Amino acid sequence: MSAENRLNFDLHNHTSASDGVLTPEALINLAARNLCDGLAITDHDTVASIAVATKAARDLAPRLKFIAGVEISVSWQPDDDLDARPTTIHVVGLNIDPANTELNAGLASVRGGRILRGRAIAEQLVAAGLPDLFDDAYAAAENKDMLSRTHFGRALVARGIVPDISSAFDRFLTPGNPGFVPHRWANLVDAVRWITAAGGIAVLAHPARYRLDSQDTDKLFASFRDCGGVAVEVVTGSHSPDEYPHIARLTRRFGLMASRGADYHAPGETPIEPGRLPTLADVDDRLDPVWRLLH
Ligand code: AMP
Ligand code: MN
Ligand code: MN
Ligand code: MN
């Protein structure tokens, strides 16, 4: 397994079809410059960039294995605790057919509430004494279907209200701060079913980011596996390196495969470019890389 473990697959990246800023072409060129063996584009709740990206990858980087992907927003709570506030988690789908009807209907339903939620975010920020940022955020979203908190974060930076995007999320847009509007996303079971129906592989994105206690983390891994999930992101730009060994152990304990991806959004915003993270082998040589199923 060790040779496979060292390959430079980067399976989680965003374009301007969601809350990234690069075009598919620019992202593919960046991945090729960084000597990626494989690259997945995984925009939030949309496959709008996949057709263009598939063609661009063939033309610009024929040696790069391009993987059509998506990152689905999910509201999850442990089965035995239905009164608990759901946690927003993300499920990546790899190697999906972007034309699949069930997947597209599901993604459309997840995107549906984003504009109204954006209005409510803007109203909360106004109530906190900030200017109305709806039009700024909406203008920053290239895909009007995919208005995201990231676009509000960039609007806060552009107005000089915060120095950078991480301060935007520290002071605003997150639970307990102005500009956080709880939202009901997809069910875990539905998201995995849409991915699987489209011929894809479901991957639990950046589990260390959810701040669940160890009991609920175990429940999440078990429910994810039981509904057909295949792999877990261990090495990701959304984990800090000290979180890798713990997530690697959990992934192996649950018999799941491992994934790796920068979660790249924008130059100057995401510190580590696609193809620049440590390999899976650097973290734990016994991890079973999900790209064994992709090439
Ligand atoms: P949304 O789906 O509209 O709720 O936006 C979620 C996106 O916000 C994530 O995919 C990240 O790109 C971004 N985000 C969330 N938390 C942070 C953070 N602390 N720093 C930077 N970006 C963040
Ligand atoms: Mn994002
Ligand atoms: Mn995510
Ligand atoms: Mn992401």
mmCIF file of N, CA, C and O and ligand atoms in Angstrom, residues 14 19 44 71 73 90 114 117 147-150 165-166 169-170 174 185 209 265, ligand 1:
data_model
loop_
_atom_site.group_PDB
_atom_site.id
_atom_site.type_symbol
_atom_site.label_atom_id
_atom_site.label_comp_id
_atom_site.label_asym_id
_atom_site.label_seq_id
_atom_site.Cartn_x
_atom_site.Cartn_y
_atom_site.Cartn_z
ATOM 1 N N HIS A 14 -11.999 24.158 -4.457
ATOM 2 C CA HIS A 14 -13.137 24.986 -4.893
ATOM 3 C C HIS A 14 -12.767 25.904 -6.053
ATOM 4 O O HIS A 14 -11.631 26.360 -6.155
ATOM 5 N N ASP A 19 -17.449 28.970 -3.591
ATOM 6 C CA ASP A 19 -16.810 30.063 -2.862
ATOM 7 C C ASP A 19 -15.299 30.129 -3.044
ATOM 8 O O ASP A 19 -14.603 30.774 -2.264
ATOM 9 N N HIS A 44 -19.099 23.535 -3.399
ATOM 10 C CA HIS A 44 -20.217 23.359 -2.473
ATOM 11 C C HIS A 44 -21.534 23.267 -3.244
ATOM 12 O O HIS A 44 -21.919 24.208 -3.963
ATOM 13 N N GLU A 71 -19.095 18.955 -2.922
ATOM 14 C CA GLU A 71 -19.083 18.943 -1.455
ATOM 15 C C GLU A 71 -20.472 19.346 -0.981
ATOM 16 O O GLU A 71 -20.898 20.484 -1.192
ATOM 17 N N SER A 73 -23.474 20.147 1.685
ATOM 18 C CA SER A 73 -23.742 20.644 3.039
ATOM 19 C C SER A 73 -24.821 19.774 3.674
ATOM 20 O O SER A 73 -25.878 19.541 3.083
ATOM 21 N N HIS A 90 -19.884 18.389 6.237
ATOM 22 C CA HIS A 90 -19.742 18.375 4.780
ATOM 23 C C HIS A 90 -19.367 16.982 4.298
ATOM 24 O O HIS A 90 -18.537 16.309 4.909
ATOM 25 N N ARG A 114 -30.388 29.582 -0.043
ATOM 26 C CA ARG A 114 -29.195 30.397 0.204
ATOM 27 C C ARG A 114 -29.417 31.909 0.053
ATOM 28 O O ARG A 114 -28.791 32.691 0.773
ATOM 29 N N ARG A 117 -31.336 33.130 3.160
ATOM 30 C CA ARG A 117 -30.390 33.095 4.276
ATOM 31 C C ARG A 117 -29.418 34.266 4.181
ATOM 32 O O ARG A 117 -29.104 34.918 5.182
ATOM 33 N N LEU A 147 -24.566 31.713 -3.159
ATOM 34 C CA LEU A 147 -24.178 32.751 -2.211
ATOM 35 C C LEU A 147 -23.794 32.075 -0.889
ATOM 36 O O LEU A 147 -24.573 31.300 -0.344
ATOM 37 N N SER A 148 -22.590 32.403 -0.411
ATOM 38 C CA SER A 148 -22.032 31.685 0.731
ATOM 39 C C SER A 148 -21.569 32.678 1.801
ATOM 40 O O SER A 148 -21.363 33.866 1.527
ATOM 41 N N ARG A 149 -21.371 32.157 3.008
ATOM 42 C CA ARG A 149 -20.798 33.013 4.063
ATOM 43 C C ARG A 149 -19.433 33.545 3.659
ATOM 44 O O ARG A 149 -19.037 34.641 4.080
ATOM 45 N N THR A 150 -18.716 32.783 2.847
ATOM 46 C CA THR A 150 -17.398 33.240 2.382
ATOM 47 C C THR A 150 -17.523 34.570 1.626
ATOM 48 O O THR A 150 -16.666 35.444 1.751
ATOM 49 N N ILE A 165 -10.008 37.171 6.077
ATOM 50 C CA ILE A 165 -11.210 36.334 6.090
ATOM 51 C C ILE A 165 -11.337 35.554 7.396
ATOM 52 O O ILE A 165 -12.444 35.352 7.907
ATOM 53 N N SER A 166 -10.217 35.154 7.993
ATOM 54 C CA SER A 166 -10.374 34.371 9.219
ATOM 55 C C SER A 166 -10.877 35.263 10.357
ATOM 56 O O SER A 166 -11.665 34.806 11.192
ATOM 57 N N PHE A 169 -14.616 35.417 10.117
ATOM 58 C CA PHE A 169 -15.318 34.281 10.718
ATOM 59 C C PHE A 169 -15.130 34.228 12.236
ATOM 60 O O PHE A 169 -15.923 33.629 12.940
ATOM 61 N N ASP A 170 -14.060 34.853 12.750
ATOM 62 C CA ASP A 170 -13.899 34.906 14.212
ATOM 63 C C ASP A 170 -14.914 35.862 14.835
ATOM 64 O O ASP A 170 -15.442 35.596 15.908
ATOM 65 N N THR A 174 -20.426 33.271 12.479
ATOM 66 C CA THR A 174 -20.310 31.964 13.139
ATOM 67 C C THR A 174 -21.195 31.946 14.391
ATOM 68 O O THR A 174 -21.563 33.012 14.903
ATOM 69 N N TRP A 185 -29.675 21.985 6.171
ATOM 70 C CA TRP A 185 -29.117 21.483 4.915
ATOM 71 C C TRP A 185 -29.665 20.081 4.645
ATOM 72 O O TRP A 185 -30.710 19.713 5.182
ATOM 73 N N ARG A 209 -13.005 19.446 12.167
ATOM 74 C CA ARG A 209 -13.495 20.820 12.218
ATOM 75 C C ARG A 209 -14.830 20.963 12.931
ATOM 76 O O ARG A 209 -15.255 22.082 13.235
ATOM 77 N N HIS A 265 -9.395 27.505 -1.599
ATOM 78 C CA HIS A 265 -10.407 28.494 -1.985
ATOM 79 C C HIS A 265 -9.821 29.650 -2.790
ATOM 80 O O HIS A 265 -10.406 30.045 -3.791
HETATM 81 P P1 AMP B 1 -21.730 28.340 3.923
HETATM 82 O O1 AMP B 1 -21.874 27.034 3.198
HETATM 83 O O2 AMP B 1 -22.337 29.479 3.158
HETATM 84 O O3 AMP B 1 -22.213 28.260 5.340
HETATM 85 O O4 AMP B 1 -20.195 28.691 3.974
HETATM 86 C C1 AMP B 1 -19.282 27.760 4.486
HETATM 87 C C2 AMP B 1 -17.880 28.156 4.063
HETATM 88 O O5 AMP B 1 -17.390 29.182 4.891
HETATM 89 C C3 AMP B 1 -16.890 27.027 4.248
HETATM 90 O O6 AMP B 1 -16.914 26.155 3.143
HETATM 91 C C4 AMP B 1 -15.585 27.775 4.311
HETATM 92 O O7 AMP B 1 -15.115 28.043 3.007
HETATM 93 C C5 AMP B 1 -15.979 29.082 4.953
HETATM 94 N N1 AMP B 1 -15.578 29.113 6.375
HETATM 95 C C6 AMP B 1 -16.242 28.607 7.425
HETATM 96 N N2 AMP B 1 -15.560 28.848 8.567
HETATM 97 C C7 AMP B 1 -14.432 29.526 8.213
HETATM 98 C C8 AMP B 1 -13.310 30.076 8.911
HETATM 99 N N3 AMP B 1 -13.228 29.987 10.248
HETATM 100 N N4 AMP B 1 -12.356 30.710 8.197
HETATM 101 C C9 AMP B 1 -12.448 30.815 6.857
HETATM 102 N N5 AMP B 1 -13.471 30.321 6.136
HETATM 103 C C10 AMP B 1 -14.446 29.688 6.800
#
